[in-house]
Short mmCIF file of C-alpha atoms and ligand atoms in Angstrom, two decimals:
data_model
loop_
_atom_site.label_atom_id
_atom_site.label_comp_id
_atom_site.label_asym_id
_atom_site.label_seq_id
_atom_site.Cartn_x
_atom_site.Cartn_y
_atom_site.Cartn_z
CA MET F 286 -15.20 -33.07 15.00
CA ASN F 287 -12.51 -31.93 16.94
CA TYR F 288 -9.55 -29.34 16.48
CA ASN F 289 -7.25 -32.18 15.61
CA GLN F 290 -9.49 -33.42 13.03
CA LEU F 291 -9.55 -29.87 11.38
CA ILE F 292 -5.91 -29.79 11.32
CA LYS F 293 -5.95 -33.17 9.30
CA ILE F 294 -8.67 -31.79 6.85
CA ARG F 295 -6.36 -28.80 6.52
CA ARG F 296 -3.34 -30.98 5.79
CA ASP F 297 -5.30 -33.23 3.44
CA LEU F 298 -6.61 -30.29 1.38
CA HIS F 299 -3.10 -28.77 1.50
CA GLN F 300 -1.96 -31.69 -0.35
CA ILE F 301 -4.32 -31.49 -3.44
CA PRO F 302 -4.15 -27.92 -4.49
CA GLU F 303 -6.03 -27.31 -7.86
CA LEU F 304 -6.16 -24.20 -10.04
CA GLY F 305 -9.41 -22.29 -10.86
CA PHE F 306 -12.50 -24.15 -12.06
CA ARG F 307 -10.47 -27.30 -11.83
CA GLU F 308 -11.03 -28.10 -8.08
CA PHE F 309 -12.45 -31.49 -8.81
CA LYS F 310 -10.71 -33.64 -5.87
CA THR F 311 -11.00 -30.46 -3.62
CA GLN F 312 -14.93 -30.47 -4.24
CA ALA F 313 -15.10 -34.40 -3.79
CA TYR F 314 -13.09 -34.08 -0.45
CA ILE F 315 -15.26 -31.42 1.06
CA LEU F 316 -18.42 -33.38 0.03
CA GLN F 317 -17.04 -36.43 1.77
CA ILE F 318 -16.50 -34.64 4.88
CA LEU F 319 -19.99 -33.04 4.80
CA GLU F 320 -21.57 -36.48 4.16
CA LYS F 321 -20.54 -37.33 7.66
CA ILE F 322 -21.94 -34.17 9.59
CA LYS F 323 -24.99 -33.92 7.32
CA THR F 324 -28.33 -33.15 9.00
CA PRO F 325 -31.87 -32.89 7.65
CA ASN F 326 -31.49 -29.09 7.84
CA MET F 327 -28.60 -29.05 5.46
CA VAL F 328 -28.89 -28.69 1.67
CA ILE F 329 -25.81 -29.22 -0.44
CA GLU F 330 -25.60 -28.14 -4.07
CA LYS F 331 -22.82 -28.19 -6.43
CA TRP F 332 -22.00 -25.14 -8.42
CA GLU F 333 -19.27 -25.72 -11.15
CA THR F 334 -16.32 -26.99 -9.01
CA GLY F 335 -17.50 -25.29 -5.86
CA LEU F 336 -20.42 -25.83 -3.43
CA PHE F 337 -23.35 -24.24 -1.63
CA VAL F 338 -24.00 -25.62 1.82
CA TYR F 339 -27.23 -24.16 3.14
CA LEU F 340 -28.15 -24.57 6.98
CA LYS F 341 -31.61 -23.76 7.93
CA GLY F 342 -31.81 -21.62 11.06
CA LYS F 343 -34.03 -22.32 14.13
CA ASN F 344 -36.02 -19.13 14.15
CA PRO F 345 -34.59 -17.25 11.08
CA ASN F 346 -35.39 -13.65 10.22
CA LYS F 347 -32.45 -13.37 7.71
CA THR F 348 -29.98 -15.35 5.79
CA LEU F 349 -26.41 -14.84 6.46
CA ALA F 350 -23.56 -16.04 3.99
CA TYR F 351 -20.02 -17.00 4.49
CA ARG F 352 -17.58 -17.36 1.68
CA ALA F 353 -14.53 -19.62 1.34
CA ASP F 354 -12.44 -19.71 -1.57
CA ILE F 355 -10.93 -22.90 -2.65
CA ASP F 356 -8.31 -22.74 -5.43
CA GLY F 357 -4.59 -22.94 -5.31
CA LEU F 358 -1.82 -21.16 -7.27
CA PRO F 359 0.61 -22.25 -10.06
CA ILE F 360 3.45 -22.27 -7.48
CA LYS F 361 6.05 -24.92 -6.73
CA GLU F 362 5.91 -25.46 -2.81
CA GLU F 363 9.17 -25.09 -0.98
CA THR F 364 8.13 -25.69 2.54
CA ASN F 365 9.66 -29.28 2.98
CA LEU F 366 6.54 -29.80 5.27
CA PRO F 367 5.67 -33.66 5.58
CA TYR F 368 2.17 -32.64 4.05
CA HIS F 369 3.44 -30.50 1.34
CA SER F 370 1.65 -30.44 -2.14
CA LYS F 371 1.43 -33.65 -4.00
CA HIS F 372 0.38 -31.73 -7.15
CA GLU F 373 3.77 -30.63 -8.54
CA GLY F 374 3.71 -27.04 -9.51
CA CYS F 375 0.66 -26.12 -7.66
CA MET F 376 0.33 -25.03 -4.17
CA HIS F 377 -2.11 -23.56 -1.57
CA ALA F 378 0.02 -20.49 -1.23
CA CYS F 379 -2.73 -18.10 -0.39
CA GLY F 380 -4.34 -19.97 2.51
CA HIS F 381 -7.32 -21.16 0.89
CA ASP F 382 -6.81 -24.54 2.48
CA LEU F 383 -7.40 -22.80 5.66
CA HIS F 384 -10.21 -20.85 4.52
CA MET F 385 -12.07 -24.05 3.48
CA THR F 386 -10.96 -25.70 6.73
CA ILE F 387 -12.42 -22.89 8.93
CA ALA F 388 -15.63 -23.16 6.85
CA ILE F 389 -16.00 -26.80 7.48
CA GLY F 390 -15.34 -26.08 11.13
CA VAL F 391 -17.94 -23.45 11.38
CA ILE F 392 -20.69 -25.74 9.70
CA ASN F 393 -19.74 -28.44 12.08
CA GLU F 394 -20.14 -25.98 15.10
CA ILE F 395 -23.44 -24.74 13.81
CA VAL F 396 -24.84 -28.18 13.04
CA ARG F 397 -24.02 -29.05 16.61
CA HIS F 398 -25.38 -25.82 18.16
CA PRO F 399 -27.99 -24.46 15.73
CA ILE F 400 -28.45 -20.71 15.59
CA ASP F 401 -31.55 -18.59 14.80
CA ASP F 402 -30.54 -17.33 11.17
CA ASN F 403 -30.15 -19.37 8.10
CA VAL F 404 -26.57 -19.47 6.86
CA LEU F 405 -25.31 -20.18 3.29
CA PHE F 406 -21.69 -21.36 3.16
CA ILE F 407 -20.17 -20.77 -0.17
CA PHE F 408 -17.01 -22.78 -1.22
CA GLN F 409 -16.19 -20.52 -4.20
CA PRO F 410 -13.72 -21.85 -7.08
CA ALA F 411 -11.24 -19.72 -8.98
CA GLU F 412 -10.46 -16.72 -6.86
CA GLU F 413 -7.04 -16.42 -7.91
CA GLY F 414 -8.14 -16.59 -11.66
CA PRO F 415 -10.06 -16.38 -14.03
CA GLY F 416 -12.58 -15.28 -10.99
CA GLY F 417 -15.43 -17.41 -9.78
CA ALA F 418 -17.27 -14.77 -7.61
CA LYS F 419 -18.77 -12.81 -10.58
CA PRO F 420 -20.34 -15.71 -12.51
CA MET F 421 -21.51 -17.30 -9.25
CA LEU F 422 -23.16 -14.10 -8.34
CA GLN F 423 -24.82 -13.85 -11.54
CA SER F 424 -26.13 -17.42 -11.45
CA GLU F 425 -29.82 -18.19 -10.78
CA GLN F 426 -28.57 -20.87 -8.34
CA PHE F 427 -26.95 -18.16 -6.28
CA LYS F 428 -29.65 -15.43 -6.34
CA LYS F 429 -32.48 -17.73 -4.93
CA TRP F 430 -30.95 -17.81 -1.44
CA ASN F 431 -31.64 -14.07 -1.13
CA ILE F 432 -28.74 -13.25 1.13
CA ASP F 433 -28.81 -10.37 3.63
CA MET F 434 -25.28 -10.17 4.71
CA ILE F 435 -22.19 -11.87 3.33
CA PHE F 436 -18.72 -12.00 4.85
CA ALA F 437 -15.37 -13.63 4.30
CA LEU F 438 -11.95 -13.83 5.70
CA HIS F 439 -8.41 -13.99 4.36
CA ILE F 440 -5.46 -15.11 6.23
CA ALA F 441 -2.74 -12.53 7.06
CA PRO F 442 0.74 -13.79 7.43
CA GLU F 443 2.13 -10.58 9.03
CA LEU F 444 -0.40 -10.61 11.97
CA PRO F 445 -0.07 -12.75 14.94
CA VAL F 446 -2.43 -15.76 15.60
CA GLY F 447 -5.29 -14.49 18.03
CA THR F 448 -5.60 -11.38 16.14
CA VAL F 449 -8.35 -10.37 13.47
CA SER F 450 -8.30 -7.07 11.42
CA SER F 451 -10.54 -4.96 9.22
CA ARG F 452 -11.79 -1.58 8.46
CA GLU F 453 -14.79 0.35 7.29
CA GLY F 454 -14.78 1.21 3.55
CA ILE F 455 -12.09 -0.09 1.09
CA LEU F 456 -9.99 -3.08 2.17
CA PHE F 457 -8.70 -4.53 -1.12
CA ALA F 458 -7.99 -2.46 -4.36
CA ASN F 459 -9.53 -2.29 -7.84
CA THR F 460 -7.45 -4.47 -9.92
CA SER F 461 -6.87 -5.10 -13.83
CA GLU F 462 -4.38 -7.11 -15.55
CA LEU F 463 -2.70 -5.64 -18.45
CA PHE F 464 -1.21 -7.31 -21.65
CA ILE F 465 0.27 -5.12 -24.41
CA ASP F 466 1.56 -6.56 -27.57
CA PHE F 467 3.90 -4.40 -29.91
CA LYS F 468 4.42 -5.13 -33.55
CA GLY F 469 6.85 -3.40 -35.68
CA LYS F 470 9.46 -4.39 -38.38
CA GLY F 471 12.41 -6.44 -37.40
CA GLY F 472 15.54 -6.84 -39.39
CA HIS F 473 19.52 -6.98 -39.27
CA ALA F 474 21.11 -5.59 -36.12
CA ALA F 475 23.52 -3.49 -38.09
CA TYR F 476 20.60 -1.51 -40.17
CA PRO F 477 18.41 -0.19 -37.59
CA HIS F 478 17.19 2.63 -40.01
CA LEU F 479 15.41 0.09 -41.83
CA THR F 480 13.46 -1.33 -39.13
CA LYS F 481 10.96 -0.33 -36.30
CA ASP F 482 12.69 -1.66 -33.09
CA MET F 483 10.07 -3.03 -30.72
CA THR F 484 12.60 -3.59 -27.95
CA VAL F 485 13.09 0.06 -27.86
CA ALA F 486 9.61 1.15 -28.08
CA ALA F 487 8.55 -1.24 -25.34
CA SER F 488 11.37 -0.41 -22.99
CA MET F 489 10.64 3.37 -23.44
CA PHE F 490 6.89 2.63 -22.82
CA VAL F 491 7.71 0.61 -19.63
CA ALA F 492 9.74 3.59 -18.27
CA GLN F 493 7.26 6.15 -19.34
CA ILE F 494 3.90 5.03 -18.03
CA GLN F 495 5.24 5.37 -14.42
CA GLN F 496 4.76 9.18 -15.01
CA ILE F 497 0.89 8.34 -15.28
CA ILE F 498 1.22 7.61 -11.37
CA SER F 499 3.33 10.58 -10.79
CA ARG F 500 1.98 13.33 -12.97
CA LYS F 501 -1.61 12.24 -13.77
CA ILE F 502 -2.89 10.88 -10.40
CA ASP F 503 -3.51 13.12 -7.33
CA PRO F 504 -0.62 12.69 -5.13
CA LEU F 505 -3.15 12.20 -2.20
CA ASP F 506 -4.67 9.36 -4.07
CA SER F 507 -3.08 5.99 -4.89
CA GLY F 508 -2.36 3.85 -7.98
CA VAL F 509 0.15 1.27 -8.94
CA ILE F 510 1.07 0.24 -12.57
CA THR F 511 3.63 -2.78 -12.55
CA ILE F 512 4.84 -4.48 -15.60
CA GLY F 513 6.06 -7.89 -14.21
CA LYS F 514 6.98 -9.48 -17.42
CA MET F 515 8.63 -8.34 -20.50
CA THR F 516 9.60 -10.47 -23.58
CA SER F 517 10.90 -9.20 -26.78
CA GLY F 518 13.13 -10.51 -29.74
CA THR F 519 14.38 -13.70 -30.85
CA VAL F 520 18.20 -13.59 -31.08
CA GLN F 521 21.03 -11.17 -30.15
CA ASN F 522 21.73 -9.83 -33.73
CA VAL F 523 18.36 -9.31 -34.95
CA ILE F 524 16.12 -6.16 -34.35
CA ALA F 525 13.06 -7.40 -32.44
CA GLU F 526 9.79 -7.26 -34.58
CA GLU F 527 7.59 -8.11 -31.48
CA ALA F 528 7.53 -7.09 -27.80
CA LYS F 529 5.09 -8.04 -25.18
CA LEU F 530 4.34 -6.62 -21.65
CA GLU F 531 2.36 -8.14 -18.93
CA GLY F 532 1.35 -6.56 -15.78
CA THR F 533 -1.24 -5.11 -13.36
CA ILE F 534 -3.09 -1.86 -12.29
CA ARG F 535 -4.17 -1.17 -9.02
CA THR F 536 -6.13 1.44 -7.54
CA LEU F 537 -8.14 2.44 -4.46
CA ASN F 538 -11.03 3.85 -6.47
CA GLN F 539 -12.74 3.21 -9.63
CA GLU F 540 -12.46 6.68 -11.04
CA THR F 541 -8.52 6.25 -10.65
CA MET F 542 -8.74 3.10 -12.57
CA ARG F 543 -10.56 4.87 -15.34
CA VAL F 544 -8.13 7.63 -15.47
CA ILE F 545 -5.00 5.25 -15.57
CA LYS F 546 -6.64 3.36 -18.52
CA ALA F 547 -7.39 6.33 -20.35
CA GLU F 548 -4.04 7.48 -20.11
CA LEU F 549 -2.54 4.09 -21.18
CA GLU F 550 -4.66 4.27 -24.29
CA ARG F 551 -3.53 7.86 -25.00
CA HIS F 552 -0.05 6.69 -24.61
CA ILE F 553 -0.53 3.58 -26.96
CA LYS F 554 -1.71 5.90 -29.62
CA GLY F 555 1.23 8.33 -29.31
CA TYR F 556 3.81 5.20 -29.34
CA GLU F 557 2.04 3.79 -32.40
CA LEU F 558 2.62 7.06 -34.07
CA LEU F 559 6.14 7.60 -32.69
CA TYR F 560 7.56 4.22 -33.35
CA GLU F 561 5.56 3.24 -36.42
CA CYS F 562 4.16 0.11 -34.96
CA LYS F 563 0.81 -1.53 -34.13
CA ILE F 564 0.00 -1.95 -30.43
CA ARG F 565 -2.68 -4.28 -28.83
CA LEU F 566 -3.99 -3.71 -25.34
CA ASP F 567 -5.93 -6.31 -23.50
CA TYR F 568 -7.04 -5.69 -19.90
CA GLY F 569 -7.59 -9.53 -18.98
CA ALA F 570 -9.13 -10.26 -15.66
CA MET F 571 -10.39 -7.27 -13.51
CA TYR F 572 -11.43 -7.49 -9.79
CA HIS F 573 -13.85 -5.05 -8.21
CA GLN F 574 -12.60 -3.39 -4.99
CA VAL F 575 -13.44 -4.87 -1.64
CA TYR F 576 -15.64 -2.22 0.01
CA ASN F 577 -16.65 -3.11 3.60
CA ASN F 578 -19.98 -2.00 5.04
CA GLY F 579 -19.53 0.34 7.99
CA ASN F 580 -22.50 -0.83 10.06
CA VAL F 581 -21.41 -4.62 9.68
CA VAL F 582 -17.70 -4.02 10.48
CA SER F 583 -18.58 -2.05 13.61
CA GLN F 584 -20.85 -4.92 14.78
CA PHE F 585 -17.93 -7.36 13.94
CA GLU F 586 -15.42 -5.10 15.89
CA LYS F 587 -17.78 -5.06 19.09
CA ILE F 588 -18.36 -8.85 18.79
CA MET F 589 -14.64 -9.58 18.53
CA ASN F 590 -14.12 -7.07 21.58
CA SER F 591 -16.27 -9.13 23.61
CA SER F 592 -14.34 -12.27 22.99
CA ASN F 593 -10.80 -13.36 23.70
CA ILE F 594 -9.70 -12.17 19.80
CA ILE F 595 -7.80 -9.07 19.40
CA TYR F 596 -9.42 -6.70 16.93
CA LYS F 597 -7.05 -4.31 15.17
CA GLU F 598 -7.85 -1.52 12.48
CA ALA F 599 -6.45 -2.61 9.15
CA ASN F 600 -5.03 -0.37 6.51
CA ALA F 601 -6.34 -0.67 2.70
CA ALA F 602 -4.14 -2.95 0.65
CA MET F 603 -3.39 -2.74 -2.97
CA THR F 604 -4.03 -6.69 -3.32
CA GLY F 605 -7.11 -7.58 -5.18
CA GLU F 606 -9.78 -10.26 -4.30
CA ASP F 607 -12.75 -11.29 -6.29
CA PHE F 608 -14.83 -11.12 -3.05
CA GLY F 609 -15.34 -7.57 -4.10
CA TYR F 610 -18.02 -8.49 -6.58
CA PHE F 611 -20.23 -10.03 -3.58
CA LEU F 612 -19.90 -6.76 -1.68
CA LYS F 613 -20.81 -4.59 -4.78
CA GLU F 614 -24.38 -6.36 -4.61
CA ILE F 615 -24.73 -7.42 -0.92
CA ASP F 616 -23.87 -5.64 2.38
CA GLY F 617 -20.93 -7.28 4.31
CA PHE F 618 -17.20 -7.16 4.78
CA MET F 619 -13.99 -9.17 4.79
CA PHE F 620 -11.35 -9.52 7.60
CA TRP F 621 -7.94 -10.55 7.98
CA LEU F 622 -6.97 -13.60 10.12
CA GLY F 623 -3.61 -13.56 11.85
CA VAL F 624 -1.58 -16.56 10.95
CA GLY F 625 1.95 -15.47 11.76
CA SER F 626 4.05 -16.66 8.99
CA THR F 627 7.56 -15.43 8.14
CA TYR F 628 6.81 -15.83 4.47
CA GLY F 629 3.94 -13.88 2.85
CA LEU F 630 0.99 -14.66 0.71
CA HIS F 631 1.82 -16.30 -2.84
CA HIS F 632 5.26 -17.21 -1.44
CA SER F 633 6.47 -20.77 -2.01
CA LYS F 634 7.50 -21.05 1.63
CA LEU F 635 4.21 -19.79 3.23
CA ASN F 636 3.54 -21.71 6.44
CA PRO F 637 0.52 -20.54 8.20
CA ASN F 638 0.43 -21.30 11.95
CA GLU F 639 -2.52 -23.84 12.16
CA GLU F 640 -3.65 -22.58 15.59
CA ALA F 641 -5.30 -19.73 13.69
CA ILE F 642 -7.75 -22.24 12.61
CA GLN F 643 -9.63 -22.36 15.83
CA ILE F 644 -9.47 -18.56 16.02
CA GLY F 645 -11.05 -18.23 12.63
CA VAL F 646 -13.89 -20.71 13.46
CA GLN F 647 -14.52 -18.90 16.56
CA ALA F 648 -14.52 -15.47 15.01
CA VAL F 649 -16.99 -16.56 12.30
CA VAL F 650 -19.26 -18.55 14.58
CA GLU F 651 -19.64 -15.71 17.01
CA MET F 652 -20.26 -13.23 14.10
CA LEU F 653 -22.84 -15.51 12.67
CA LYS F 654 -24.54 -15.75 16.30
CA ASN F 655 -24.56 -12.26 17.24
CA TYR F 656 -24.98 -10.24 14.16
CA LYS F 657 -28.09 -8.15 14.27
ZN1 ZN Q 996 -4.17 -14.98 -3.57
ZN1 ZN Q 997 -6.30 -15.53 -1.39
#
């Protein structure tokens, strides 16, 4: 398998993006590629719509794991590329097509040039939601591999090709979804005093909860509450009986997440009293922070510095990644891989530079070969 074949694999995968736990075509495609390079040392197992690919080492004293996420996003692609998504309304807008391709490239490399340690390649479904890492980690099927170190990469549109980036400690935030439903008493627009107006209650609420960040969180700490969607009412001349808010919370430590949630709950009690309504709160999906192990990252930095790949220190980001669940249990780290795209992650015009695939394969292979 050469570089051009990897590009073809990436473009094939790019055309068939599928949402979390529905990656059927993706799984079948990867299996069909692996069949061509399969050796007696390779064990392939299905897990839901994902895969485990185990390669036995020559002289193993540990088992390393490399994880690639495989799902797409419910975004309509607007790249106009000849190999754009064939699944209308769905797109690999987070680079998971590259993540998978790099994993396939690394498997191919290690099959041809076996290394000492065992390696488990994880093709993980549903990173974008509802979250595949947590149930996978809890499965007996995963536990039996006894992983000593696990790592993963994510494409970084803002970094140039040829560059990787990481840091010790927190890389990605703790995240929690937020769904808040207000229910009051609707009525005629001209008789507000006979109603409990949920448009007014929800509007005040959206504005006020920003003060949780500015007044309840240490200014040297960080937190984000974003309400991305607000719906209320039915028609222009009726006072709204219902309002719904949808948003997300992001923090760089778990204690801050706890404080923000406790404050939101206090606000809800207060608003129920003040606006004489019922408010229902649901946190939806939560992702654990991605916390990189210092020893593993410093080894990676050294390994990169002795290659032609440029290593840069990263800043922590408020983005979430369900890979954090793996790092909660197993030492390891995640790094950014520069793909130099004008448009960012989750954008309908994201167009990563495919030359980054080779750099990604090289970075992962070097790490697997040299990690002590
Ligand atoms: Zn994403
Ligand atoms: Zn992603």
